[in-house]
Amino acid sequence: MNERHAPSEWLTAREMQVLQSVALGFSAKEIAKHLLIAPRTVERHIDHIRLKTRTRNRSHMVAFALTNGMIGDDTPTVDRPRHNQSDLFSYMM
């Protein structure tokens, strides 16, 4: 009997954290700092995720994860500075 597992079951909890962080646009250094691990360890997690999902690069990996429901609406948001429209317009002038 050949059981099919959901793609999110292919990844460890740490790999899921790294995948979500990559999807949010963080670099390996930023992810490493947040997770208190070495940047090289983050790169290895990304390599393992790519191998397990058979994706070519980070953007393909994120697209695969979104398409297969591995990440999405329940992915936490990032506390990054946001600019309102008046700030953007004043910057442009």
PDB file of C-alpha atoms in Angstrom:
ATOM      1  CA  MET A   1       0.000   0.000   0.000  1.00  0.00           C
ATOM      2  CA  ASN A   2       1.489   3.330  -1.058  1.00  0.00           C
ATOM      3  CA  GLU A   3       0.546   6.094   1.392  1.00  0.00           C
ATOM      4  CA  ARG A   4       0.745   9.675   0.176  1.00  0.00           C
ATOM      5  CA  HIS A   5       1.780  12.219   2.753  1.00  0.00           C
ATOM      6  CA  ALA A   6       1.014  15.904   2.659  1.00  0.00           C
ATOM      7  CA  PRO A   7       4.059  17.956   1.593  1.00  0.00           C
ATOM      8  CA  SER A   8       4.192  19.664   4.992  1.00  0.00           C
ATOM      9  CA  GLU A   9       4.730  16.220   6.577  1.00  0.00           C
ATOM     10  CA  TRP A  10       7.947  15.888   4.562  1.00  0.00           C
ATOM     11  CA  LEU A  11       9.607  18.671   6.535  1.00  0.00           C
ATOM     12  CA  THR A  12      10.816  18.922  10.115  1.00  0.00           C
ATOM     13  CA  ALA A  13       9.465  21.644  12.391  1.00  0.00           C
ATOM     14  CA  ARG A  14      12.712  23.622  11.969  1.00  0.00           C
ATOM     15  CA  GLU A  15      12.562  23.288   8.178  1.00  0.00           C
ATOM     16  CA  MET A  16       9.001  24.641   8.287  1.00  0.00           C
ATOM     17  CA  GLN A  17      10.219  27.634  10.324  1.00  0.00           C
ATOM     18  CA  VAL A  18      12.955  28.292   7.778  1.00  0.00           C
ATOM     19  CA  LEU A  19      10.534  27.887   4.857  1.00  0.00           C
ATOM     20  CA  GLN A  20       8.097  30.374   6.380  1.00  0.00           C
ATOM     21  CA  SER A  21      10.919  32.843   7.002  1.00  0.00           C
ATOM     22  CA  VAL A  22      12.186  32.503   3.427  1.00  0.00           C
ATOM     23  CA  ALA A  23       8.630  33.078   2.177  1.00  0.00           C
ATOM     24  CA  LEU A  24       8.500  36.274   4.225  1.00  0.00           C
ATOM     25  CA  GLY A  25      11.642  37.510   2.488  1.00  0.00           C
ATOM     26  CA  PHE A  26      14.262  37.034   5.184  1.00  0.00           C
ATOM     27  CA  SER A  27      17.882  36.303   4.275  1.00  0.00           C
ATOM     28  CA  ALA A  28      19.774  33.350   5.721  1.00  0.00           C
ATOM     29  CA  LYS A  29      21.599  35.701   8.091  1.00  0.00           C
ATOM     30  CA  GLU A  30      18.325  37.226   9.324  1.00  0.00           C
ATOM     31  CA  ILE A  31      16.764  33.793   9.800  1.00  0.00           C
ATOM     32  CA  ALA A  32      19.839  32.553  11.650  1.00  0.00           C
ATOM     33  CA  LYS A  33      19.794  35.522  13.995  1.00  0.00           C
ATOM     34  CA  HIS A  34      16.092  35.023  14.730  1.00  0.00           C
ATOM     35  CA  LEU A  35      16.396  31.249  15.288  1.00  0.00           C
ATOM     36  CA  LEU A  36      19.727  31.502  17.119  1.00  0.00           C
ATOM     37  CA  ILE A  37      21.544  29.178  14.719  1.00  0.00           C
ATOM     38  CA  ALA A  38      24.418  29.636  12.276  1.00  0.00           C
ATOM     39  CA  PRO A  39      23.694  31.051   8.789  1.00  0.00           C
ATOM     40  CA  ARG A  40      25.303  27.947   7.279  1.00  0.00           C
ATOM     41  CA  THR A  41      22.796  25.801   9.179  1.00  0.00           C
ATOM     42  CA  VAL A  42      19.975  27.849   7.642  1.00  0.00           C
ATOM     43  CA  GLU A  43      21.479  27.275   4.184  1.00  0.00           C
ATOM     44  CA  ARG A  44      21.587  23.523   4.870  1.00  0.00           C
ATOM     45  CA  HIS A  45      17.928  23.579   5.939  1.00  0.00           C
ATOM     46  CA  ILE A  46      17.075  25.402   2.703  1.00  0.00           C
ATOM     47  CA  ASP A  47      19.020  22.789   0.698  1.00  0.00           C
ATOM     48  CA  HIS A  48      17.137  19.984   2.469  1.00  0.00           C
ATOM     49  CA  ILE A  49      13.777  21.675   1.835  1.00  0.00           C
ATOM     50  CA  ARG A  50      14.638  22.084  -1.848  1.00  0.00           C
ATOM     51  CA  LEU A  51      15.642  18.408  -2.093  1.00  0.00           C
ATOM     52  CA  LYS A  52      12.507  17.187  -0.327  1.00  0.00           C
ATOM     53  CA  THR A  53      10.214  19.375  -2.446  1.00  0.00           C
ATOM     54  CA  ARG A  54      12.240  18.859  -5.651  1.00  0.00           C
ATOM     55  CA  THR A  55      12.395  22.573  -6.318  1.00  0.00           C
ATOM     56  CA  ARG A  56      15.122  24.450  -8.213  1.00  0.00           C
ATOM     57  CA  ASN A  57      15.608  27.604  -6.139  1.00  0.00           C
ATOM     58  CA  ARG A  58      14.144  29.643  -3.279  1.00  0.00           C
ATOM     59  CA  SER A  59      11.407  31.286  -5.313  1.00  0.00           C
ATOM     60  CA  HIS A  60      10.338  27.924  -6.764  1.00  0.00           C
ATOM     61  CA  MET A  61      10.411  26.476  -3.234  1.00  0.00           C
ATOM     62  CA  VAL A  62       8.113  29.247  -1.936  1.00  0.00           C
ATOM     63  CA  ALA A  63       5.771  28.915  -4.935  1.00  0.00           C
ATOM     64  CA  PHE A  64       5.582  25.147  -4.337  1.00  0.00           C
ATOM     65  CA  ALA A  65       4.844  25.684  -0.647  1.00  0.00           C
ATOM     66  CA  LEU A  66       2.078  28.199  -1.390  1.00  0.00           C
ATOM     67  CA  THR A  67       0.528  26.011  -4.096  1.00  0.00           C
ATOM     68  CA  ASN A  68       0.493  22.956  -1.848  1.00  0.00           C
ATOM     69  CA  GLY A  69      -0.857  24.726   1.231  1.00  0.00           C
ATOM     70  CA  MET A  70       2.332  24.319   3.253  1.00  0.00           C
ATOM     71  CA  ILE A  71       2.324  28.045   4.009  1.00  0.00           C
ATOM     72  CA  GLY A  72      -0.316  30.644   3.475  1.00  0.00           C
ATOM     73  CA  ASP A  73      -2.828  32.735   5.373  1.00  0.00           C
ATOM     74  CA  ASP A  74      -1.781  31.366   8.756  1.00  0.00           C
ATOM     75  CA  THR A  75       1.882  32.278   8.183  1.00  0.00           C
ATOM     76  CA  PRO A  76       2.858  34.868  10.812  1.00  0.00           C
ATOM     77  CA  THR A  77       3.474  38.409   9.694  1.00  0.00           C
ATOM     78  CA  VAL A  78       6.756  40.212  10.072  1.00  0.00           C
ATOM     79  CA  ASP A  79       7.299  43.199  12.330  1.00  0.00           C
ATOM     80  CA  ARG A  80       8.998  45.361   9.735  1.00  0.00           C
ATOM     81  CA  PRO A  81       8.590  49.108   9.498  1.00  0.00           C
ATOM     82  CA  ARG A  82       5.654  50.091   7.351  1.00  0.00           C
ATOM     83  CA  HIS A  83       5.287  53.391   5.594  1.00  0.00           C
ATOM     84  CA  ASN A  84       2.015  55.125   5.045  1.00  0.00           C
ATOM     85  CA  GLN A  85       1.153  56.758   1.729  1.00  0.00           C
ATOM     86  CA  SER A  86       2.014  60.279   2.858  1.00  0.00           C
ATOM     87  CA  ASP A  87       5.534  59.091   3.774  1.00  0.00           C
ATOM     88  CA  LEU A  88       5.941  57.579   0.325  1.00  0.00           C
ATOM     89  CA  PHE A  89       4.681  60.673  -1.440  1.00  0.00           C
ATOM     90  CA  SER A  90       6.951  62.966   0.581  1.00  0.00           C
ATOM     91  CA  TYR A  91       9.891  60.711  -0.287  1.00  0.00           C
ATOM     92  CA  MET A  92       9.081  60.937  -3.991  1.00  0.00           C
ATOM     93  CA  MET A  93       8.983  64.746  -4.059  1.00  0.00           C
TER      94      MET A  93
END
